[in-house]
Amino acid sequence: MRRTMTVILALSVWATGAAAQAAATEPDGAALYRQHCRSCHGAKGTPPARMVTVYPALTAFGDLAADSIVAVLRHGKGKDMKAFADRLSPAEMQAVAAYIKTFGASAPPGS
Ligand code: HEC
């Protein structure tokens, strides 16, 4: 009986460790967004008015699909949205896109 308990305990410690490790290797979409995107796109996906002055093409993300966001990150858009293919891994692009989706439909720019 005692032996069974020890095995169960050892297994649960191992499983907890494995879960923590998986979480640690998952890219942090929120942190990546703050680092790479917030300056132009705003903390919640609505660009600050002064950025819209600099980049008139900037709009709120609206209801873009995650795949469309990843496509923009791969290839860029227009002349001011640069591709992030050399700065973000595919998993990081997915994580940033998923984070942007948490904003929901944003308010129009400048509001
Ligand atoms: C230097 C400022 C700048 C930075 C930094 C920037 N963007 Fe952009 N982004 C723009 C501009 C300007 C546009 C509008 C491009 C156009 O339509 O001509 C844009 C457009 C987009 C679009 C398309 C929006 C639409 O409605 O089609 C997505 C998605 C996007 N950016 C995501 C990101 C993400 C994610 C990051 C960070 C990894 C990022 N951007 C960083 C300036 C920036």
CSV table of C-alpha atoms and ligand atoms in Angstrom, one decimal:
chain,number,residue,atom,x,y,z
A,1,MET,CA,0.0,0.0,0.0
A,2,ARG,CA,2.7,2.4,1.0
A,3,ARG,CA,4.6,1.6,-2.1
A,4,THR,CA,1.6,2.3,-4.3
A,5,MET,CA,1.2,5.7,-2.6
A,6,THR,CA,4.8,6.5,-3.3
A,7,VAL,CA,4.4,5.6,-7.0
A,8,ILE,CA,1.3,7.7,-7.3
A,9,LEU,CA,3.0,10.6,-5.6
A,10,ALA,CA,6.1,10.3,-7.8
A,11,LEU,CA,3.9,10.2,-10.9
A,12,SER,CA,1.9,13.2,-10.0
A,13,VAL,CA,5.1,15.2,-9.2
A,14,TRP,CA,6.4,14.2,-12.6
A,15,ALA,CA,3.1,15.2,-14.4
A,16,THR,CA,3.0,18.6,-12.7
A,17,GLY,CA,6.6,19.2,-13.8
A,18,ALA,CA,5.8,18.2,-17.3
A,19,ALA,CA,2.8,20.5,-17.5
A,20,ALA,CA,4.8,23.5,-16.1
A,21,GLN,CA,7.5,22.8,-18.7
A,22,ALA,CA,5.0,22.8,-21.5
A,23,ALA,CA,3.6,26.1,-20.3
A,24,ALA,CA,7.1,27.6,-20.2
A,25,THR,CA,7.9,26.7,-23.8
A,26,GLU,CA,4.5,28.1,-25.1
A,27,PRO,CA,5.2,31.5,-26.6
A,28,ASP,CA,3.6,34.4,-24.6
A,29,GLY,CA,1.4,36.2,-27.1
A,30,ALA,CA,0.7,39.1,-24.7
A,31,ALA,CA,4.4,39.7,-24.1
A,32,LEU,CA,5.2,39.5,-27.8
A,33,TYR,CA,2.4,41.9,-28.6
A,34,ARG,CA,3.7,44.4,-26.1
A,35,GLN,CA,7.2,44.1,-27.4
A,36,HIS,CA,6.5,44.2,-31.2
A,37,CYS,CA,3.1,45.6,-31.9
A,38,ARG,CA,1.7,47.8,-29.1
A,39,SER,CA,3.6,51.0,-30.1
A,40,CYS,CA,1.7,51.2,-33.4
A,41,HIS,CA,-1.4,49.2,-32.8
A,42,GLY,CA,-2.2,50.3,-29.2
A,43,ALA,CA,-2.5,48.2,-26.0
A,44,LYS,CA,-6.0,46.8,-27.0
A,45,GLY,CA,-5.7,46.9,-30.8
A,46,THR,CA,-6.9,50.4,-31.3
A,47,PRO,CA,-4.1,52.6,-32.6
A,48,PRO,CA,-3.3,55.8,-30.6
A,49,ALA,CA,-4.4,58.9,-32.6
A,50,ARG,CA,-0.8,60.1,-32.9
A,51,MET,CA,0.2,56.8,-34.6
A,52,VAL,CA,-2.7,57.2,-37.0
A,53,THR,CA,-1.2,60.6,-37.9
A,54,VAL,CA,2.1,58.9,-38.7
A,55,TYR,CA,0.5,55.9,-40.4
A,56,PRO,CA,-2.9,56.9,-41.9
A,57,ALA,CA,-3.5,53.3,-43.0
A,58,LEU,CA,-3.6,52.1,-39.4
A,59,THR,CA,-7.1,50.9,-38.3
A,60,ALA,CA,-8.4,48.8,-35.4
A,61,PHE,CA,-8.0,45.1,-35.9
A,62,GLY,CA,-11.8,44.6,-36.1
A,63,ASP,CA,-12.8,41.0,-36.6
A,64,LEU,CA,-9.8,39.6,-38.5
A,65,ALA,CA,-9.4,35.8,-38.4
A,66,ALA,CA,-6.3,34.5,-36.6
A,67,ASP,CA,-5.1,33.1,-40.0
A,68,SER,CA,-5.4,36.5,-41.6
A,69,ILE,CA,-3.3,38.0,-38.9
A,70,VAL,CA,-0.6,35.4,-39.3
A,71,ALA,CA,-0.7,36.0,-43.1
A,72,VAL,CA,0.0,39.7,-42.5
A,73,LEU,CA,2.8,38.8,-40.1
A,74,ARG,CA,4.4,36.5,-42.7
A,75,HIS,CA,4.1,38.9,-45.7
A,76,GLY,CA,3.5,42.4,-44.3
A,77,LYS,CA,0.8,44.7,-45.6
A,78,GLY,CA,1.0,48.0,-47.5
A,79,LYS,CA,4.2,50.0,-47.1
A,80,ASP,CA,4.2,50.4,-43.4
A,81,MET,CA,3.3,47.1,-41.9
A,82,LYS,CA,6.5,45.2,-42.2
A,83,ALA,CA,6.6,41.4,-42.3
A,84,PHE,CA,7.7,39.8,-39.1
A,85,ALA,CA,8.9,36.5,-40.7
A,86,ASP,CA,12.5,37.2,-39.6
A,87,ARG,CA,11.6,38.2,-36.0
A,88,LEU,CA,8.8,35.8,-35.0
A,89,SER,CA,8.6,32.0,-35.3
A,90,PRO,CA,5.4,30.5,-36.7
A,91,ALA,CA,4.4,29.5,-33.1
A,92,GLU,CA,5.0,33.1,-31.9
A,93,MET,CA,2.9,34.5,-34.8
A,94,GLN,CA,0.1,32.1,-33.8
A,95,ALA,CA,0.4,33.2,-30.2
A,96,VAL,CA,0.3,36.9,-31.1
A,97,ALA,CA,-2.7,36.3,-33.4
A,98,ALA,CA,-4.5,34.4,-30.6
A,99,TYR,CA,-3.8,37.3,-28.2
A,100,ILE,CA,-5.2,39.9,-30.7
A,101,LYS,CA,-8.4,37.8,-30.9
A,102,THR,CA,-8.9,38.3,-27.2
A,103,PHE,CA,-9.4,42.1,-27.8
A,104,GLY,CA,-12.7,41.3,-29.7
A,105,ALA,CA,-13.9,43.8,-32.2
A,106,SER,CA,-12.1,47.1,-31.3
A,107,ALA,CA,-13.4,50.6,-31.3
A,108,PRO,CA,-12.6,52.7,-34.4
A,109,PRO,CA,-9.2,54.4,-34.3
A,110,GLY,CA,-8.8,57.6,-32.4
A,111,SER,CA,-11.8,57.0,-30.2
B,1,HEC,C1,5.7,50.6,-37.3
B,1,HEC,C2,4.3,50.4,-36.9
B,1,HEC,C3,3.7,49.0,-36.8
B,1,HEC,C4,4.1,48.0,-36.0
B,1,HEC,C5,5.3,47.9,-35.0
B,1,HEC,C6,3.2,46.9,-36.3
B,1,HEC,N1,2.3,47.3,-37.2
B,1,HEC,FE1,0.7,46.1,-37.9
B,1,HEC,N2,0.2,47.6,-39.2
B,1,HEC,C7,0.8,48.9,-39.3
B,1,HEC,C8,0.2,49.6,-40.3
B,1,HEC,C9,0.6,51.1,-40.8
B,1,HEC,C10,-0.8,48.8,-40.9
B,1,HEC,C11,-1.8,49.2,-42.1
B,1,HEC,C12,-1.1,48.6,-43.3
B,1,HEC,C13,-2.0,48.9,-44.6
B,1,HEC,O1,-3.1,48.5,-44.6
B,1,HEC,O2,-1.4,49.6,-45.5
B,1,HEC,C14,-0.8,47.6,-40.2
B,1,HEC,C15,-1.6,46.5,-40.4
B,1,HEC,C16,-1.7,45.4,-39.7
B,1,HEC,C17,-2.6,44.3,-39.8
B,1,HEC,C18,-3.7,44.3,-40.9
B,1,HEC,C19,-5.0,44.9,-40.4
B,1,HEC,C20,-6.1,44.8,-41.3
B,1,HEC,O3,-7.3,45.2,-40.9
B,1,HEC,O4,-6.0,44.3,-42.4
B,1,HEC,C21,-2.4,43.4,-38.9
B,1,HEC,C22,-3.1,42.1,-38.7
B,1,HEC,C23,-1.2,43.8,-38.1
B,1,HEC,N3,-0.8,45.1,-38.6
B,1,HEC,C24,-0.6,43.1,-37.1
B,1,HEC,C25,0.5,43.5,-36.4
B,1,HEC,C26,1.1,42.8,-35.4
B,1,HEC,C27,0.6,41.4,-34.9
B,1,HEC,C28,2.2,43.4,-35.0
B,1,HEC,C29,3.3,43.0,-34.1
B,1,HEC,C30,3.9,41.7,-34.3
B,1,HEC,C31,2.3,44.7,-35.8
B,1,HEC,N4,1.2,44.7,-36.7
B,1,HEC,C32,3.3,45.6,-35.7
B,1,HEC,C33,1.9,49.3,-38.5
B,1,HEC,C34,2.6,48.5,-37.6
